[in-house]
PDB file of C-alpha atoms in Angstrom:
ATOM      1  CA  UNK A   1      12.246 -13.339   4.097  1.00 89.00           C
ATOM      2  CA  UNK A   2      10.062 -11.828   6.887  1.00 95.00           C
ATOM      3  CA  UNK A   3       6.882  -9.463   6.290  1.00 97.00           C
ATOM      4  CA  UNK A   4       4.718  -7.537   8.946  1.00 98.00           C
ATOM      5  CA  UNK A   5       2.110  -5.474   9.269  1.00 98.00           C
ATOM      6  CA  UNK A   6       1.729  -4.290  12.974  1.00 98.00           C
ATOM      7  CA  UNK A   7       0.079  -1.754  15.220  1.00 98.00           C
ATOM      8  CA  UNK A   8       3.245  -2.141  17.443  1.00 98.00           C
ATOM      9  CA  UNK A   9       6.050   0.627  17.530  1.00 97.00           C
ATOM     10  CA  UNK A  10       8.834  -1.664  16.242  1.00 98.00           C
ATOM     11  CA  UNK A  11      12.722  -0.363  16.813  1.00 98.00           C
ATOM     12  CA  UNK A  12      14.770  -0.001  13.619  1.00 97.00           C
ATOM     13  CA  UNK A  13      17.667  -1.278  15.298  1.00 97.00           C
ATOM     14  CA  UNK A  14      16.793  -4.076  16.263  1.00 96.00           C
ATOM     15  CA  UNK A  15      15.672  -5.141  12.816  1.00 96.00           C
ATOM     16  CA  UNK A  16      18.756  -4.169  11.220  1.00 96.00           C
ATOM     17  CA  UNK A  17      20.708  -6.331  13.960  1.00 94.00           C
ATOM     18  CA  UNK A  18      18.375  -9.377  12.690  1.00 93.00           C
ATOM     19  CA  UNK A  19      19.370  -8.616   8.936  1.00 93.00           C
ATOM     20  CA  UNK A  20      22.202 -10.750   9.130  1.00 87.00           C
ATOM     21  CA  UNK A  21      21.860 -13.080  11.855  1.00 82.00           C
ATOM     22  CA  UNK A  22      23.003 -16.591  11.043  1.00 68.00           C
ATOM     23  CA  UNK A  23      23.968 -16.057   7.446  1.00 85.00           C
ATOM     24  CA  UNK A  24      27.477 -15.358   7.216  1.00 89.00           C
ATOM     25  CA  UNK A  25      27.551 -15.054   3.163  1.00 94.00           C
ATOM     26  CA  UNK A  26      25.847 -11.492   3.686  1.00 96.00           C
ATOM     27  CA  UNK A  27      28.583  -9.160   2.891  1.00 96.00           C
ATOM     28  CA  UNK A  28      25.690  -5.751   2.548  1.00 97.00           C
ATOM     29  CA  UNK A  29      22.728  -5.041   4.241  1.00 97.00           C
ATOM     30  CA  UNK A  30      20.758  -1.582   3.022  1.00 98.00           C
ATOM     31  CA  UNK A  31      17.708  -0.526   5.177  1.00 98.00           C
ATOM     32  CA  UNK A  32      15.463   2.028   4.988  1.00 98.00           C
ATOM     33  CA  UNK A  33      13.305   3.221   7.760  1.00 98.00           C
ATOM     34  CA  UNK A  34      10.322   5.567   7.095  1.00 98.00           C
ATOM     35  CA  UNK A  35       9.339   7.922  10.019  1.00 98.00           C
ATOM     36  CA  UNK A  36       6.115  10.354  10.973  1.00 97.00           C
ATOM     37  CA  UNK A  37       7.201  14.048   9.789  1.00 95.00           C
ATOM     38  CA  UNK A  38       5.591  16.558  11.709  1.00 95.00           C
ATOM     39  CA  UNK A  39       4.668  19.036   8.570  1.00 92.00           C
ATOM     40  CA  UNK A  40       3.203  18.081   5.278  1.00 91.00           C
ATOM     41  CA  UNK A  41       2.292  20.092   2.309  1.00 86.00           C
ATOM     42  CA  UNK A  42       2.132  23.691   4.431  1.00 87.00           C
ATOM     43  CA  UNK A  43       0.558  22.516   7.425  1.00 90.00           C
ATOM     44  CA  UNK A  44       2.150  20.529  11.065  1.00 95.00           C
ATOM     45  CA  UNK A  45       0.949  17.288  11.372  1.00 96.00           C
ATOM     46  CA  UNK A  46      -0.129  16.040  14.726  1.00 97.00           C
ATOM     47  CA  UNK A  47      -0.456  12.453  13.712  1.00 97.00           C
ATOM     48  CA  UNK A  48      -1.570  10.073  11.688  1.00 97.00           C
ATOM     49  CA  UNK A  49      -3.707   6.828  10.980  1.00 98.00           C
ATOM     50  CA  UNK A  50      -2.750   4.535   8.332  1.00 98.00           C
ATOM     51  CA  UNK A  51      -5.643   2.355   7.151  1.00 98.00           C
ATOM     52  CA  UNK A  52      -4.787  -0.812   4.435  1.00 98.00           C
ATOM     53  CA  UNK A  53      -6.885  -3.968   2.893  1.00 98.00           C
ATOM     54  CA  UNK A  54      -6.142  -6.990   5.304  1.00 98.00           C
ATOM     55  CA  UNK A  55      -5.362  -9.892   3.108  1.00 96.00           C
ATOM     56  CA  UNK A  56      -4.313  -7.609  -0.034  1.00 98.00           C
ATOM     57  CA  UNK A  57      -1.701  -5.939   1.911  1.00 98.00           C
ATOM     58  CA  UNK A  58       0.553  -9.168   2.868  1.00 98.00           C
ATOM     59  CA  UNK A  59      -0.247 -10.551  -0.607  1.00 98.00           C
ATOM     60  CA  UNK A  60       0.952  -7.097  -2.254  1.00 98.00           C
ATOM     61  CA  UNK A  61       3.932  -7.159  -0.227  1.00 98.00           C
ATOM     62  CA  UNK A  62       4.971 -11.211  -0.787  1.00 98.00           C
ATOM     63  CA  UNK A  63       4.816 -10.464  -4.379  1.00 98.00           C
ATOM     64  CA  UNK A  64       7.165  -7.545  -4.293  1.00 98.00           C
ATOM     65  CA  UNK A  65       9.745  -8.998  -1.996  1.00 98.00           C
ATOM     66  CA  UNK A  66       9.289 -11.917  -4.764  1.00 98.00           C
ATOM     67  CA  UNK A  67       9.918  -9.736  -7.830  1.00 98.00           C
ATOM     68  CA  UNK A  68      12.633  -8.060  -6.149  1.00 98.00           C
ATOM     69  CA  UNK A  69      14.159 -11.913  -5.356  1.00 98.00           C
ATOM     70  CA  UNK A  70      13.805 -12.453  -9.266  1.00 98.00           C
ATOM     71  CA  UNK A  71      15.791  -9.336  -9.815  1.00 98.00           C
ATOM     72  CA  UNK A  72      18.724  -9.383  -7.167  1.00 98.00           C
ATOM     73  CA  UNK A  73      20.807 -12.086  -5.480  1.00 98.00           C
ATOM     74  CA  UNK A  74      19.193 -11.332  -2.340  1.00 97.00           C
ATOM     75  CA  UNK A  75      19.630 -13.728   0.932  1.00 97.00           C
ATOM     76  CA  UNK A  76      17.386 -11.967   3.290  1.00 96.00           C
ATOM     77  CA  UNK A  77      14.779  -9.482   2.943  1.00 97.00           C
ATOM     78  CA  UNK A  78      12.561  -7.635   6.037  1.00 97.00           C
ATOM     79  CA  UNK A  79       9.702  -5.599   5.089  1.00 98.00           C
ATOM     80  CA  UNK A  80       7.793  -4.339   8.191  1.00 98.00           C
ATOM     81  CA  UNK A  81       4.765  -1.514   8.196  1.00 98.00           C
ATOM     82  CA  UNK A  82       2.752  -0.279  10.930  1.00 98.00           C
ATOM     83  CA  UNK A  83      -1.094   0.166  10.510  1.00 98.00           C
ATOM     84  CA  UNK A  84      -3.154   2.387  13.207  1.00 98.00           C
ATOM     85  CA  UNK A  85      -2.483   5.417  15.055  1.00 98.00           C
ATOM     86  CA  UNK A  86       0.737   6.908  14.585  1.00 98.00           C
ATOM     87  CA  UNK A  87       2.462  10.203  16.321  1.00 97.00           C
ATOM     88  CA  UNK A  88       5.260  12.377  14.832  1.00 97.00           C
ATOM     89  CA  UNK A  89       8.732  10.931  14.912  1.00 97.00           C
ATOM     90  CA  UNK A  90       7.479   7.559  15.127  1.00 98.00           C
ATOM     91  CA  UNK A  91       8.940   4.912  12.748  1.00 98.00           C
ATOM     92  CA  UNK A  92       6.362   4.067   9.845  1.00 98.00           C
ATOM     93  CA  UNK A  93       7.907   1.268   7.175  1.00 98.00           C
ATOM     94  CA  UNK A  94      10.681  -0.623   7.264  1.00 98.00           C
ATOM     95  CA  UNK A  95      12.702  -2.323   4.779  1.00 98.00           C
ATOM     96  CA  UNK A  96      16.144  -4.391   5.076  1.00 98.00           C
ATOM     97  CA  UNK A  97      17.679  -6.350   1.892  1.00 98.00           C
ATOM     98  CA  UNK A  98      20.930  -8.693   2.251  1.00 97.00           C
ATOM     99  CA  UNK A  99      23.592  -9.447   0.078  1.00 97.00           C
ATOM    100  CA  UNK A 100      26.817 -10.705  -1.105  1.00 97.00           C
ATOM    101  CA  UNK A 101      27.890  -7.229  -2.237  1.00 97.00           C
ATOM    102  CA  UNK A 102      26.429  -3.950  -1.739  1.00 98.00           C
ATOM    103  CA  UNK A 103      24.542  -2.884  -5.542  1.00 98.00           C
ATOM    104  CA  UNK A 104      22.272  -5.671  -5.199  1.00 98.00           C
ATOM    105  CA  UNK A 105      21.310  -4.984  -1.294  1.00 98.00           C
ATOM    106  CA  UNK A 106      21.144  -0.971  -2.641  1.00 98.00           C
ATOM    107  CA  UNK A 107      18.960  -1.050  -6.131  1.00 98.00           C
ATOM    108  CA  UNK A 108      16.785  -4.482  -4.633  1.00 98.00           C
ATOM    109  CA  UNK A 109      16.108  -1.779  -1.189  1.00 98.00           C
ATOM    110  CA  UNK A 110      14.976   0.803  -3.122  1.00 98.00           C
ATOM    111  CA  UNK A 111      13.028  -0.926  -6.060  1.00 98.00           C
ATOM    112  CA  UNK A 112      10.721  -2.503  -3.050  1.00 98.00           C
ATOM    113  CA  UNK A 113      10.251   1.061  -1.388  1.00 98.00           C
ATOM    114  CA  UNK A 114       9.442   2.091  -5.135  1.00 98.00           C
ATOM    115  CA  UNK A 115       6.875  -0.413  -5.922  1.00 98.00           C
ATOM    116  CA  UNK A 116       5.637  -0.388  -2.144  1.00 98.00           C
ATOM    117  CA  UNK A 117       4.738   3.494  -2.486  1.00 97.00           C
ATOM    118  CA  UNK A 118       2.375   2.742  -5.956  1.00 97.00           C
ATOM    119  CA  UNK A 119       1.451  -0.688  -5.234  1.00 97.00           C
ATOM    120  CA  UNK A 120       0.501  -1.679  -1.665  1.00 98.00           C
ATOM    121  CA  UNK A 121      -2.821  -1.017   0.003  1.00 98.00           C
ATOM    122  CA  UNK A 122      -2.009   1.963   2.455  1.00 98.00           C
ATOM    123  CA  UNK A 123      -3.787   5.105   3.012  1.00 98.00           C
ATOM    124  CA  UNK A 124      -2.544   8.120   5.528  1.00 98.00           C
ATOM    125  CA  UNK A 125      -4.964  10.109   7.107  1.00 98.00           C
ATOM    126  CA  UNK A 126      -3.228  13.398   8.698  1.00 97.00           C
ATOM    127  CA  UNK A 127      -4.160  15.022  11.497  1.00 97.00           C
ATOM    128  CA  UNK A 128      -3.875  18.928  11.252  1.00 96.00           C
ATOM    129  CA  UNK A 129      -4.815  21.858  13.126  1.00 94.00           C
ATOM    130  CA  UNK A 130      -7.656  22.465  10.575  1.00 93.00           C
ATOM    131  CA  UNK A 131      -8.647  18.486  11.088  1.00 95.00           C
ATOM    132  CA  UNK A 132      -8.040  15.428   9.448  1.00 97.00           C
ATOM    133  CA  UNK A 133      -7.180  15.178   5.626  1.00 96.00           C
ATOM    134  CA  UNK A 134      -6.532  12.098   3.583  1.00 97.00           C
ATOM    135  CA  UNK A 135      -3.139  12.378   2.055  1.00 96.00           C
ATOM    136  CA  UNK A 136      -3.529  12.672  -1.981  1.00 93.00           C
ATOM    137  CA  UNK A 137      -1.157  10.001  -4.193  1.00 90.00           C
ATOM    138  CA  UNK A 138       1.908  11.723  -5.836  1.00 89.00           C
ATOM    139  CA  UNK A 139       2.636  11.749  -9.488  1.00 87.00           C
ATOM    140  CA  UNK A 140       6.265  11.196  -8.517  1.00 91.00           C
ATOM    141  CA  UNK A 141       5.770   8.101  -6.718  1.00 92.00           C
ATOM    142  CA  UNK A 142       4.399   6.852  -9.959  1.00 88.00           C
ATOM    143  CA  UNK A 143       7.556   7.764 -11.862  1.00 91.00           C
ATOM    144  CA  UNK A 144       9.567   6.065  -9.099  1.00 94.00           C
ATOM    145  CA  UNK A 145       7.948   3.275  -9.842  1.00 93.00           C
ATOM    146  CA  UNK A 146       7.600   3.209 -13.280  1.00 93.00           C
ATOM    147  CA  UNK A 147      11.760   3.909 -13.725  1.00 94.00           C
ATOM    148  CA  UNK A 148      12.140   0.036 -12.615  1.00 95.00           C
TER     149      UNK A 148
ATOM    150  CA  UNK B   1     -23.651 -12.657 -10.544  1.00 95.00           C
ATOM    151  CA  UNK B   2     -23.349 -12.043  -6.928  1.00 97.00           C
ATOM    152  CA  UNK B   3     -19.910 -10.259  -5.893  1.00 98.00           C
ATOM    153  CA  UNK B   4     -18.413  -8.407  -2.439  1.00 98.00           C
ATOM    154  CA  UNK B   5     -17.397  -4.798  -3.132  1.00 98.00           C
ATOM    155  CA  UNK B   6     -15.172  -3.013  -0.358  1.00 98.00           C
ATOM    156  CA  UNK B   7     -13.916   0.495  -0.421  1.00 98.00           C
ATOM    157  CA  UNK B   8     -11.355   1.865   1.369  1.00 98.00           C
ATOM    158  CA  UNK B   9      -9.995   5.394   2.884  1.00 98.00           C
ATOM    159  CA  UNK B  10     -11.506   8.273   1.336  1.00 97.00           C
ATOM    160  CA  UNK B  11     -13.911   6.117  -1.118  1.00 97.00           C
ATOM    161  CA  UNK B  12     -15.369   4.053   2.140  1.00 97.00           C
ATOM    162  CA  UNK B  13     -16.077   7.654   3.231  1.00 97.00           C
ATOM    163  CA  UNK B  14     -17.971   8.921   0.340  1.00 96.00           C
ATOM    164  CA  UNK B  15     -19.504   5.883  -0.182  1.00 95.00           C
ATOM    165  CA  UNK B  16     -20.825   5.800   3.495  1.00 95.00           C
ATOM    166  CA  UNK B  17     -19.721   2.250   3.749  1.00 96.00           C
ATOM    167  CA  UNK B  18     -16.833  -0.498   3.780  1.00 97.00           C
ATOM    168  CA  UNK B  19     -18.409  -3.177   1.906  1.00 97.00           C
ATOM    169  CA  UNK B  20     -21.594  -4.243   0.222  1.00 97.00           C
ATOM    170  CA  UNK B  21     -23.217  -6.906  -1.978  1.00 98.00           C
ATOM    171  CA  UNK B  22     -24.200  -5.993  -5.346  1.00 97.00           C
ATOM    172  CA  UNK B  23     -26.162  -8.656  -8.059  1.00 96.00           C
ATOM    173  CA  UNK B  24     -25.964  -7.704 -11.666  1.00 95.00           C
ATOM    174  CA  UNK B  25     -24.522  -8.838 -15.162  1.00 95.00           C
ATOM    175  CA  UNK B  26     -20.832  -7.802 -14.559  1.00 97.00           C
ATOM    176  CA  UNK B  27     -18.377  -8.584 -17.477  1.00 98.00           C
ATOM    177  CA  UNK B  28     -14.947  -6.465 -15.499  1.00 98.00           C
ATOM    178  CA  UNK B  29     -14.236  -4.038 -13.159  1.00 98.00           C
ATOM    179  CA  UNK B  30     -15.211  -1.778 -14.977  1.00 97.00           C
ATOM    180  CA  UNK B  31     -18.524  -2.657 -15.319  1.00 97.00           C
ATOM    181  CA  UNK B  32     -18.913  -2.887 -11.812  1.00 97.00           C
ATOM    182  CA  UNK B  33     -17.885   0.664 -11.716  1.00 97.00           C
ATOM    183  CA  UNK B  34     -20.586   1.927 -14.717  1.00 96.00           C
ATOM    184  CA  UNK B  35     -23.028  -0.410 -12.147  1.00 96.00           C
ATOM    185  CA  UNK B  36     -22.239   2.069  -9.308  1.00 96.00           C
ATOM    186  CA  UNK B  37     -22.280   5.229 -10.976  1.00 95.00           C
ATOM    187  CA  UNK B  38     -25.663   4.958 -12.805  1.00 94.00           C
ATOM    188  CA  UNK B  39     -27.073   4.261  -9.287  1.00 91.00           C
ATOM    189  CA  UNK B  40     -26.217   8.232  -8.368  1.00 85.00           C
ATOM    190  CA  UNK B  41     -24.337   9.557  -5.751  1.00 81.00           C
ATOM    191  CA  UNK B  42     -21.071   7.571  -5.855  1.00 86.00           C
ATOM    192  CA  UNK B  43     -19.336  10.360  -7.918  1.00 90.00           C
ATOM    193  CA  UNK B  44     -16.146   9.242  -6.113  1.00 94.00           C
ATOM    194  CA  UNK B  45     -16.071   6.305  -8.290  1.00 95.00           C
ATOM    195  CA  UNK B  46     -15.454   8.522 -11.656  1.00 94.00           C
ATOM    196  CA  UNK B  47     -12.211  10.191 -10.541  1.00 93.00           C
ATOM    197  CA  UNK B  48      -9.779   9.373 -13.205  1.00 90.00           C
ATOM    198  CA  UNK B  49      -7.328   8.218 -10.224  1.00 90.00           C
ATOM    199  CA  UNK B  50      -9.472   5.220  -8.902  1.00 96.00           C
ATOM    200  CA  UNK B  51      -7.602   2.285  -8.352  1.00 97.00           C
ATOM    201  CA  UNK B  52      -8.911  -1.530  -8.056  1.00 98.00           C
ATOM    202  CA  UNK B  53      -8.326  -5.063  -6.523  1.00 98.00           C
ATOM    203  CA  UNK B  54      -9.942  -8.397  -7.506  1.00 98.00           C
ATOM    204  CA  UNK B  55      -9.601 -10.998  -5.062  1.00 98.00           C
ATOM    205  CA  UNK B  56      -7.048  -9.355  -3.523  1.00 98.00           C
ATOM    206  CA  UNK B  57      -4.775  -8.450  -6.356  1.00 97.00           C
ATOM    207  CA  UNK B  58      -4.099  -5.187  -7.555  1.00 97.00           C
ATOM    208  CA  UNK B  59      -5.709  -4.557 -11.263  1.00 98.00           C
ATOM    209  CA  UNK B  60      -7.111  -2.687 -13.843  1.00 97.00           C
ATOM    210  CA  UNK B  61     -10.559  -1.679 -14.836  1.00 97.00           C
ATOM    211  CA  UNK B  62     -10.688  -4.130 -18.121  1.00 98.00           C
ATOM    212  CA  UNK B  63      -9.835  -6.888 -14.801  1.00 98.00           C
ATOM    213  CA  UNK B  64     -12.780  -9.675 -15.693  1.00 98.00           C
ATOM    214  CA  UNK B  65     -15.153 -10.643 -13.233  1.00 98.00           C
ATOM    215  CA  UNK B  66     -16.588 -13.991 -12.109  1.00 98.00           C
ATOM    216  CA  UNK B  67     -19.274 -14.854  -9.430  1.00 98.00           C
ATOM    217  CA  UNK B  68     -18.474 -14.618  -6.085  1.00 98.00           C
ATOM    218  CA  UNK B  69     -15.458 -12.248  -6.601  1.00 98.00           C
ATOM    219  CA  UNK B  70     -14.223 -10.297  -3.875  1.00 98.00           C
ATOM    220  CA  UNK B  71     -13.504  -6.941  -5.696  1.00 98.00           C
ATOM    221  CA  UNK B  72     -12.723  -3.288  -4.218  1.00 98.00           C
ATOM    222  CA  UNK B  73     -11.822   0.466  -5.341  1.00 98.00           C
ATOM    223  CA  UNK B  74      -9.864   2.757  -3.589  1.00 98.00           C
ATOM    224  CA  UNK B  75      -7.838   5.696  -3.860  1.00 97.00           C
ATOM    225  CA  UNK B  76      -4.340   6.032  -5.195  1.00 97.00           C
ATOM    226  CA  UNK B  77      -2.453   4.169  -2.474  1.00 98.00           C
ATOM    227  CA  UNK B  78       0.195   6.413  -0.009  1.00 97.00           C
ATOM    228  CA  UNK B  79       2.026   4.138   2.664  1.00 97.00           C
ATOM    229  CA  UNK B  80       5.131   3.959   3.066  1.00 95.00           C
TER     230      UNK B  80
END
């Protein structure tokens, strides 16, 4: 199990490729990679900067990861997220799960992207042509979360 | 009792600060929160939205308090 919060750009690749390194029972690995858009709600965006609660934020994440390890037969999990300035098109979150077979690898991927959304200590601030604007919670987020 | 209060994103804004000490006779969260608003000007605090962390851990406003807590409130959370 591996959890980061960075500044640094980190390649999406490269973290898939390290998935399932060494552990040759790992018959799925599901990743999802979150990226800067360049338009939100109506406007462009011309970046970003993603504030979170050192301390809270790796303790948030541990304990998802460890719920979704309750949950799923999972033998590796990556959960990576950037902090700090961020331009359009530039990868954001990451999250890899591993498993024997592919549902587990699947619900256990999204599940933590679910509970990350509602439950981890981020905040975006945009950048837009009219200035900066703090990006507002969504009520669907909630529901994602709230289905598990 | 003595605690640390920290806000974060658009509450450190409106608040005009990241952190602060406050002394009082907390029972929860919530209290803390009443605390705030009846000092004026922290109107940020009442949004229905507001979430809140002791010692770290994500919780609600009924969360007890003891001295020496590190507690904060923020807005809904959007990484990811």
């Amino acid at each position: 199990m591996s959890i980061k919060v960075q500044q640094e750009r980190f390649s999406p690749g490269t973290e898939t490729e390290a998935m399932h390194a060494a552990q040759l029972g790992i018959g799925a690995v599901v990743t999802f990679t979150g990226y800067v858009r360049d338009f939100n709600d109506g406007q462009p965006v011309h970046g970003l900067a993603l504030e979170h609660y050192p301390g809270m934020t790796e303790k948030a994440l541990a304990k998802i990861v460890s719920e979704a390890e309750q949950r799923w037969p999972l033998l590796n999990v990556r959960v990576l997220h950037r902090v700090g300035a961020l331009e359009p098109g530039e990868p954001i979150v990451f999250v890899g799960t591993a498993s024997a077979h592919r549902q587990a690898a699947f619900d256990a991927c999204s599940f933590i992207m679910d509970y990350l959304k509602a439950r981890a200590p981020f905040w975006k601030k945009e950048r837009t042509p009219q200035g900066e604007r703090w990006v507002e919670g969504k009520a669907s987020d909630k529901a994602a979360e709230q289905r598990w | 009792m003595k605690l640390t209060v920290l806000y974060f994103a658009r509450f450190r804004e409106a608040m005009g600060k990241e952190r602060e000490t406050l002394e009082g006779p907390f029972t929860t969260l919530g209290s803390v929160r009443q605390h705030l608003l009846a000092q004026g000007g922290h109107d940020v605090l009442a949004e229905r939205n507001v979430m809140c962390a002791r010692n770290e851990e994500l919780c609600s406003l009924n969360e007890p308090v003891e001295p020496g807590d590190e507690v904060a409130f923020f807005p809904t959370v959007t990484g990811g």
